[in-house]
XYZ file of C-alpha atoms in Angstrom:
136
model
C 80.985 63.711 112.986
C 80.341 67.419 112.550
C 79.842 68.594 109.015
C 79.494 72.151 107.859
C 76.922 72.413 105.116
C 75.905 75.376 103.038
C 74.115 75.902 99.784
C 75.443 78.356 97.273
C 72.578 78.935 94.889
C 73.781 81.340 92.273
C 73.980 81.686 88.532
C 76.584 83.904 86.879
C 75.735 85.215 83.424
C 78.477 86.586 81.173
C 76.793 89.200 79.022
C 77.774 91.646 76.304
C 79.197 95.059 77.126
C 77.325 96.879 79.867
C 75.046 93.909 80.577
C 73.140 93.063 77.440
C 71.690 89.936 75.930
C 71.063 89.684 72.177
C 67.426 90.783 72.584
C 64.743 90.709 75.215
C 63.520 87.119 75.151
C 60.431 86.988 77.347
C 60.822 83.282 78.107
C 64.462 83.732 79.141
C 63.657 86.770 81.287
C 60.781 84.839 82.926
C 63.110 81.904 83.600
C 65.540 84.245 85.375
C 62.678 85.875 87.327
C 61.473 82.422 88.408
C 65.012 81.555 89.530
C 65.319 84.708 91.633
C 61.847 84.080 93.103
C 63.127 80.671 94.234
C 66.071 82.260 96.036
C 68.710 81.724 93.366
C 71.080 84.675 93.117
C 71.470 85.590 89.434
C 74.475 87.811 88.742
C 75.193 89.601 85.453
C 78.840 89.969 84.524
C 80.467 91.245 81.353
C 82.635 89.417 78.841
C 84.587 92.639 78.239
C 88.078 93.046 79.678
C 87.331 96.609 80.749
C 84.160 98.411 81.720
C 81.281 97.505 83.940
C 77.801 96.040 83.884
C 75.282 98.864 84.146
C 71.858 97.369 84.646
C 69.163 99.493 83.077
C 71.466 101.279 80.631
C 69.657 99.553 77.748
C 66.230 97.900 77.522
C 67.657 94.390 77.847
C 69.576 95.298 80.989
C 66.451 96.924 82.413
C 64.479 93.723 81.768
C 67.177 91.711 83.555
C 67.106 94.094 86.532
C 63.318 93.830 86.734
C 63.709 90.027 86.779
C 65.875 90.362 89.891
C 69.270 89.929 88.231
C 72.013 91.897 90.000
C 75.095 93.508 88.509
C 78.632 92.221 88.992
C 79.765 95.760 88.187
C 83.396 95.498 86.997
C 84.307 92.227 88.735
C 85.777 89.450 86.619
C 83.887 86.161 86.658
C 86.425 84.528 88.990
C 85.985 87.331 91.533
C 82.184 87.044 91.306
C 82.384 83.299 91.864
C 84.786 83.562 94.816
C 82.869 86.406 96.421
C 79.522 84.600 96.160
C 81.101 81.406 97.526
C 82.668 83.324 100.419
C 79.465 85.178 101.307
C 77.249 82.086 101.081
C 79.928 80.029 102.847
C 79.745 82.226 105.930
C 76.430 80.535 106.650
C 74.908 83.559 108.387
C 73.662 85.525 105.361
C 70.437 85.232 103.407
C 70.397 85.376 99.614
C 69.062 88.945 99.865
C 71.953 89.929 102.138
C 74.462 88.336 99.757
C 72.793 90.228 96.906
C 73.175 93.504 98.815
C 76.855 92.777 99.558
C 77.895 91.853 96.000
C 78.401 95.490 94.878
C 80.250 96.365 98.098
C 84.033 96.237 97.911
C 85.307 93.875 100.601
C 88.935 93.675 99.450
C 89.131 95.932 96.399
C 87.523 93.399 94.063
C 84.931 95.846 92.738
C 85.015 99.534 91.884
C 82.248 101.541 93.581
C 79.561 102.508 91.040
C 79.986 106.225 91.648
C 83.697 105.955 90.760
C 83.033 104.402 87.332
C 83.011 106.596 84.258
C 79.868 106.541 82.097
C 79.939 104.248 79.069
C 81.115 105.891 75.834
C 78.547 106.994 73.302
C 78.255 104.944 70.150
C 80.674 106.029 67.455
C 77.808 106.861 65.038
C 76.272 109.149 67.629
C 79.624 110.784 68.376
C 80.320 111.459 64.677
C 76.834 112.929 64.159
C 77.108 115.015 67.311
C 80.428 116.492 66.171
C 78.861 117.369 62.811
C 75.849 118.975 64.483
C 73.320 116.523 63.033
C 70.046 115.893 64.828
C 69.549 112.435 63.255
C 71.792 109.385 62.908
């Protein structure tokens, strides 16, 4: 009998806002770095209904990016899961190639990064800016 076999090694994280975790936990970041070193694709998604993951926007997101975690941009978790399964299921792509294809729109599932608007400033910053204050 002929069997088609493939391994989909990925981990999808659902993070806060633009791709944040509560704080930079060195052991957690190292665990994710070890996973990516072993060929596991770690993808950061957002729990928000609108917006996008922007790796490196805050210190925690930067730490995740340095650990090899990639952004799901504005894809919902179901789209991330299906896209990773499809790309790994092809059987002709490496984990690195799948990683490079995740931010590419194949069927309109993800908005190109350059088309996304920047995240809004915090409301405290906006209020202070309108009042002309230099501190918050």
